[in-house]
CSV table of C-alpha atoms in Angstrom, one decimal:
chain,number,residue,atom,x,y,z
A,1,MET,CA,52.9,-84.5,-81.9
A,2,SER,CA,53.5,-87.1,-84.7
A,3,GLU,CA,56.0,-89.9,-84.1
A,4,PRO,CA,59.4,-89.6,-85.9
A,5,THR,CA,59.6,-91.5,-89.2
A,6,ASN,CA,62.7,-93.6,-88.5
A,7,THR,CA,61.8,-94.9,-85.0
A,8,GLN,CA,62.7,-98.5,-86.0
A,9,LEU,CA,66.3,-97.6,-87.0
A,10,GLY,CA,68.8,-99.9,-85.4
A,11,ILE,CA,66.4,-102.1,-83.6
A,12,GLY,CA,68.3,-105.0,-82.0
A,13,ASP,CA,71.7,-103.6,-82.9
A,14,PHE,CA,72.3,-101.7,-79.7
A,15,GLY,CA,72.1,-102.2,-75.9
A,16,CYS,CA,74.1,-104.0,-73.2
A,17,THR,CA,73.9,-107.3,-71.4
A,18,HIS,CA,71.0,-106.2,-69.4
A,19,TYR,CA,68.7,-104.3,-71.9
A,20,ARG,CA,68.2,-103.9,-75.7
A,21,ARG,CA,68.0,-100.1,-76.2
A,22,ARG,CA,69.4,-97.4,-78.4
A,23,CYS,CA,70.8,-95.0,-75.9
A,24,LYS,CA,73.4,-94.8,-73.1
A,25,ILE,CA,73.1,-93.0,-69.9
A,26,VAL,CA,75.4,-90.3,-68.4
A,27,ALA,CA,75.7,-91.1,-64.7
A,28,PRO,CA,74.9,-87.9,-62.7
A,29,CYS,CA,77.1,-89.2,-59.8
A,30,CYS,CA,80.4,-89.6,-61.7
A,31,ASN,CA,79.6,-88.1,-65.1
A,32,GLU,CA,80.7,-91.3,-66.9
A,33,VAL,CA,78.8,-93.0,-69.7
A,34,PHE,CA,77.3,-96.5,-69.3
A,35,GLY,CA,74.9,-98.8,-71.1
A,36,CYS,CA,72.5,-98.8,-68.2
A,37,ARG,CA,72.4,-98.4,-64.4
A,38,HIS,CA,73.3,-102.0,-63.8
A,39,CYS,CA,76.4,-101.6,-66.0
A,40,HIS,CA,77.3,-98.6,-63.8
A,41,ASN,CA,76.7,-100.4,-60.5
A,42,GLU,CA,78.6,-103.5,-61.5
A,43,THR,CA,81.6,-101.5,-62.6
A,44,LYS,CA,81.6,-99.1,-59.6
A,45,ASN,CA,81.1,-101.9,-57.0
A,46,ASN,CA,83.4,-104.5,-58.5
A,47,GLU,CA,85.9,-105.6,-55.9
A,48,GLU,CA,88.3,-106.9,-58.5
A,49,ILE,CA,88.6,-103.3,-59.9
A,50,ASN,CA,90.5,-100.7,-57.9
A,51,VAL,CA,87.4,-98.5,-57.4
A,52,VAL,CA,88.1,-95.3,-55.4
A,53,ASP,CA,84.5,-94.4,-54.8
A,54,PRO,CA,82.1,-97.5,-54.9
A,55,HIS,CA,78.5,-96.4,-55.3
A,56,ASP,CA,75.1,-97.1,-57.0
A,57,ILE,CA,73.7,-94.7,-59.5
A,58,PRO,CA,70.7,-92.5,-58.4
A,59,ARG,CA,68.5,-93.7,-61.2
A,60,HIS,CA,65.8,-90.9,-60.8
A,61,GLU,CA,68.5,-88.2,-61.1
A,62,ILE,CA,69.7,-89.2,-64.6
A,63,LYS,CA,69.3,-86.1,-66.8
A,64,LYS,CA,71.4,-86.9,-69.9
A,65,ILE,CA,71.5,-89.7,-72.4
A,66,ILE,CA,73.5,-90.4,-75.6
A,67,CYS,CA,71.8,-91.7,-78.7
A,68,SER,CA,73.5,-95.0,-79.8
A,69,SER,CA,72.6,-94.3,-83.4
A,70,CYS,CA,74.0,-90.8,-83.9
A,71,ASP,CA,75.9,-90.1,-80.6
A,72,THR,CA,73.9,-87.0,-79.8
A,73,GLU,CA,73.9,-86.1,-76.1
A,74,GLN,CA,70.5,-84.8,-75.0
A,75,ASP,CA,67.9,-84.7,-72.2
A,76,VAL,CA,66.1,-87.9,-71.2
A,77,GLN,CA,63.4,-88.6,-73.8
A,78,GLN,CA,62.1,-91.5,-75.8
A,79,TYR,CA,62.9,-90.2,-79.3
A,80,CYS,CA,66.3,-88.8,-80.4
A,81,ILE,CA,66.1,-85.1,-81.1
A,82,ASN,CA,68.7,-85.5,-83.9
A,83,CYS,CA,67.9,-88.7,-85.8
A,84,GLY,CA,64.5,-89.5,-84.5
A,85,VAL,CA,65.3,-93.0,-83.4
A,86,CYS,CA,63.2,-94.6,-80.6
A,87,MET,CA,65.5,-95.2,-77.7
A,88,GLY,CA,63.3,-98.0,-76.3
A,89,LYS,CA,59.8,-99.3,-77.1
A,90,TYR,CA,59.1,-99.1,-73.3
A,91,PHE,CA,60.0,-95.8,-71.8
A,92,CYS,CA,59.5,-94.4,-68.3
A,93,GLY,CA,60.3,-90.8,-67.7
A,94,ILE,CA,60.3,-91.2,-64.0
A,95,CYS,CA,62.8,-94.0,-63.8
A,96,LYS,CA,64.7,-92.9,-66.9
A,97,PHE,CA,64.3,-96.4,-68.1
A,98,PHE,CA,64.4,-97.7,-71.7
A,99,ASP,CA,63.8,-101.3,-73.0
A,100,ASP,CA,62.9,-102.7,-76.4
A,101,ASP,CA,61.8,-106.1,-75.0
A,102,ILE,CA,58.2,-105.2,-74.2
A,103,SER,CA,57.4,-109.0,-73.8
A,104,LYS,CA,58.5,-108.4,-70.1
A,105,GLN,CA,55.2,-106.4,-69.7
A,106,GLN,CA,56.9,-103.5,-67.9
A,107,TYR,CA,54.9,-101.1,-65.8
A,108,HIS,CA,55.7,-98.3,-63.4
A,109,CYS,CA,54.4,-98.6,-59.9
A,110,ASP,CA,53.9,-95.2,-58.3
A,111,GLU,CA,53.9,-96.7,-54.8
A,112,CYS,CA,57.1,-98.7,-55.3
A,113,GLY,CA,58.5,-95.7,-57.1
A,114,ILE,CA,60.2,-97.9,-59.8
A,115,CYS,CA,59.3,-100.0,-62.8
A,116,ARG,CA,58.3,-103.6,-62.5
A,117,THR,CA,57.8,-106.4,-65.0
A,118,GLY,CA,55.1,-109.0,-65.4
A,119,GLY,CA,52.1,-106.8,-66.3
A,120,LYS,CA,50.3,-104.3,-64.1
A,121,ASP,CA,47.1,-106.4,-64.3
A,122,ASN,CA,48.8,-109.4,-62.8
A,123,PHE,CA,50.2,-107.6,-59.7
A,124,PHE,CA,49.0,-105.6,-56.7
A,125,HIS,CA,50.9,-103.3,-54.3
A,126,CYS,CA,50.8,-104.4,-50.7
A,127,LYS,CA,51.0,-101.2,-48.6
A,128,ILE,CA,52.3,-103.1,-45.5
A,129,CYS,CA,54.9,-105.2,-47.3
A,130,GLY,CA,55.8,-102.1,-49.4
A,131,CYS,CA,56.2,-103.9,-52.7
A,132,CYS,CA,54.3,-105.5,-55.6
A,133,TYR,CA,53.2,-109.1,-55.4
A,134,SER,CA,51.4,-111.5,-57.8
A,135,LYS,CA,47.6,-111.3,-57.4
A,136,VAL,CA,47.7,-115.1,-57.0
A,137,ILE,CA,48.8,-114.6,-53.3
A,138,LYS,CA,46.7,-111.4,-52.7
A,139,ASP,CA,44.3,-113.0,-50.3
A,140,GLY,CA,46.7,-115.5,-48.7
A,141,HIS,CA,50.1,-113.9,-48.2
A,142,HIS,CA,51.5,-113.2,-44.7
A,143,CYS,CA,52.4,-109.5,-44.4
A,144,VAL,CA,55.8,-108.5,-43.3
A,145,GLU,CA,56.5,-104.8,-43.0
A,146,ARG,CA,58.8,-103.7,-45.9
A,147,ALA,CA,59.3,-107.3,-46.8
A,148,MET,CA,61.5,-106.7,-49.9
A,149,HIS,CA,63.5,-103.7,-48.6
A,150,HIS,CA,66.4,-105.8,-47.5
A,151,ASN,CA,69.0,-108.2,-48.9
A,152,CYS,CA,68.3,-111.8,-49.8
A,153,PRO,CA,69.2,-113.8,-46.7
A,154,ILE,CA,71.2,-116.3,-48.9
A,155,CYS,CA,73.1,-114.3,-51.6
A,156,PHE,CA,72.7,-110.8,-49.9
A,157,GLU,CA,71.6,-109.1,-53.1
A,158,TYR,CA,69.1,-106.2,-52.4
A,159,LEU,CA,65.7,-107.6,-53.2
A,160,PHE,CA,63.6,-104.5,-53.9
A,161,ASP,CA,65.0,-103.8,-57.3
A,162,THR,CA,66.6,-107.2,-58.2
A,163,LEU,CA,66.3,-108.4,-61.7
A,164,ARG,CA,66.0,-112.1,-60.6
A,165,GLU,CA,62.8,-113.8,-59.7
A,166,ILE,CA,61.7,-113.6,-56.1
A,167,THR,CA,59.3,-115.8,-54.1
A,168,VAL,CA,57.4,-115.1,-50.9
A,169,LEU,CA,57.7,-117.8,-48.3
A,170,PRO,CA,54.6,-118.9,-46.2
A,171,CYS,CA,56.0,-116.8,-43.3
A,172,GLY,CA,56.0,-113.7,-45.5
A,173,HIS,CA,59.7,-113.3,-45.9
A,174,THR,CA,61.1,-112.8,-49.4
A,175,ILE,CA,64.0,-114.6,-51.1
A,176,HIS,CA,65.3,-115.3,-54.6
A,177,PHE,CA,63.5,-118.2,-56.2
A,178,GLU,CA,66.8,-119.8,-57.2
A,179,CYS,CA,68.2,-119.3,-53.7
A,180,VAL,CA,65.3,-121.4,-52.4
A,181,LYS,CA,66.0,-124.1,-54.9
A,182,GLU,CA,69.7,-124.1,-53.8
A,183,MET,CA,68.6,-124.4,-50.2
A,184,GLU,CA,66.5,-127.4,-51.1
A,185,GLN,CA,69.5,-129.0,-52.8
A,186,HIS,CA,71.2,-128.9,-49.4
A,187,HIS,CA,68.2,-130.2,-47.6
A,188,ARG,CA,67.4,-126.9,-45.9
A,189,TYR,CA,63.6,-126.4,-45.6
A,190,SER,CA,63.3,-123.6,-43.1
A,191,CYS,CA,63.2,-119.8,-43.6
A,192,PRO,CA,66.8,-118.4,-43.1
A,193,VAL,CA,65.2,-115.3,-41.4
A,194,CYS,CA,62.7,-116.8,-38.9
A,195,SER,CA,63.3,-120.5,-39.1
A,196,LYS,CA,59.7,-121.4,-39.9
A,197,SER,CA,59.2,-124.3,-42.3
A,198,ILE,CA,59.0,-123.2,-46.0
A,199,CYS,CA,56.8,-126.2,-47.2
A,200,ASP,CA,54.6,-129.0,-46.0
A,201,MET,CA,56.8,-131.2,-43.9
A,202,SER,CA,54.1,-133.6,-42.6
A,203,SER,CA,55.5,-136.6,-44.4
A,204,VAL,CA,59.0,-135.9,-42.9
A,205,TRP,CA,57.5,-135.6,-39.4
A,206,LYS,CA,55.8,-139.0,-39.9
A,207,ASN,CA,59.1,-140.5,-40.8
A,208,LEU,CA,60.7,-139.0,-37.8
A,209,ASP,CA,57.9,-140.5,-35.6
A,210,GLN,CA,58.8,-143.9,-36.9
A,211,VAL,CA,62.6,-143.4,-36.4
A,212,ILE,CA,62.1,-142.2,-32.9
A,213,SER,CA,59.8,-145.1,-32.0
A,214,THR,CA,62.4,-147.5,-33.2
A,215,THR,CA,65.3,-145.8,-31.5
A,216,PRO,CA,65.1,-146.3,-27.7
A,217,MET,CA,67.2,-144.1,-25.5
A,218,PRO,CA,69.5,-145.5,-22.8
A,219,ILE,CA,68.1,-145.9,-19.3
A,220,THR,CA,70.2,-142.9,-18.2
A,221,TYR,CA,68.1,-140.6,-20.4
A,222,LYS,CA,64.8,-142.4,-20.2
A,223,ASN,CA,63.2,-139.9,-17.8
A,224,LYS,CA,65.1,-136.8,-18.9
A,225,MET,CA,62.8,-133.9,-19.8
A,226,VAL,CA,63.8,-130.8,-21.8
A,227,TRP,CA,62.1,-127.5,-22.8
A,228,ILE,CA,61.9,-126.9,-26.5
A,229,LEU,CA,60.8,-123.9,-28.7
A,230,CYS,CA,58.8,-124.7,-31.9
A,231,ASN,CA,60.0,-122.6,-34.8
A,232,ASP,CA,56.8,-123.1,-36.6
A,233,CYS,CA,54.1,-122.1,-34.0
A,234,GLY,CA,56.3,-120.4,-31.4
A,235,VAL,CA,55.0,-122.5,-28.5
A,236,ASN,CA,57.2,-123.9,-25.7
A,237,SER,CA,56.9,-127.6,-24.7
A,238,ASN,CA,58.3,-129.7,-22.0
A,239,VAL,CA,59.1,-133.0,-23.7
A,240,GLN,CA,61.1,-136.2,-23.2
A,241,PHE,CA,64.7,-135.8,-24.4
A,242,HIS,CA,65.7,-137.8,-27.5
A,243,ILE,CA,68.9,-137.8,-29.5
A,244,VAL,CA,67.1,-137.7,-32.9
A,245,ALA,CA,64.6,-134.8,-32.6
A,246,HIS,CA,62.0,-133.2,-30.3
A,247,LYS,CA,58.3,-133.0,-31.3
A,248,CYS,CA,56.2,-129.9,-30.6
A,249,LEU,CA,53.2,-130.8,-28.4
A,250,SER,CA,51.1,-128.1,-30.0
A,251,CYS,CA,51.5,-128.5,-33.8
A,252,ASN,CA,53.4,-131.8,-34.0
A,253,SER,CA,56.3,-130.2,-35.8
A,254,TYR,CA,59.9,-131.4,-35.4
A,255,ASN,CA,61.2,-128.0,-36.5
A,256,THR,CA,62.2,-127.2,-32.9
A,257,ARG,CA,65.2,-126.3,-30.8
A,258,GLN,CA,66.1,-127.0,-27.2
A,259,ILE,CA,66.1,-124.0,-24.8
A,260,GLN,CA,67.6,-123.7,-21.4
A,261,GLY,CA,65.6,-123.2,-18.2
A,262,VAL,CA,61.9,-123.0,-17.7
A,263,PRO,CA,60.3,-120.4,-20.0
A,264,SER,CA,57.9,-117.8,-18.5
A,265,SER,CA,54.2,-117.9,-19.4
A,266,SER,CA,54.6,-115.0,-21.8
A,267,CYS,CA,57.7,-116.3,-23.5
A,268,SER,CA,55.8,-118.0,-26.3
A,269,SER,CA,53.9,-114.9,-27.3
A,270,ARG,CA,57.1,-112.8,-27.2
A,271,VAL,CA,58.9,-115.2,-29.5
A,272,GLU,CA,55.9,-115.4,-31.9
A,273,GLU,CA,55.9,-111.6,-32.2
A,274,THR,CA,59.6,-111.6,-32.8
A,275,VAL,CA,59.6,-114.1,-35.7
A,276,ARG,CA,56.7,-112.2,-37.3
């Protein structure tokens, strides 16, 4: 089948704030017309609007689109049946997705079930994590089951199909990249899910060593011992109490918290399994 002759008609003239494309979608859930699924979801879940039935569009169930060039309603397809215009240079018949900006290097991942950006050759699908990651971390990432099938622990946006850049922390948990940067601005350097350190903190630990050595405790507390749990390695330690911080005897991290009572011998392993 030959390509229609006027496929370039209206390039750059149509679309919404999310995508450049030459069609609108008819939402199967409410039968209303929107620029894209994000336009629908933002409208139908906007708390400032009196929405009777808040919901997200079932993207794979979209069956009808409307050509932005000639206003012809038709089944989902890349080229308009009336004027022949190309609805989007990138087209996925599974996701019912159109986009003219192919510089994003879109591709459809069968295992994710949705379209991704960044180029198929640059990503791999981790079956345990249940999502696509950059090949840069293929041999070194820590697997967490269904790692992106939850909300960002900072902004609470669902991560699996977010449009914003995500990053994988050393512990394996995922979070928006800009949310990590915001955490760092507030001097927060531990995972908001499992509390493990998100970067190399060795220089900070050395500074704390110096602070503690120059901050003697009153005689009342000189022999006071406390049990601590290390958030980084999951090991319990019995250490001398100090007002500044407590150092893990196993990995020398100060990312610890004081716990009550004497932990059982299996406590460390149970905690380690939990944070994983």
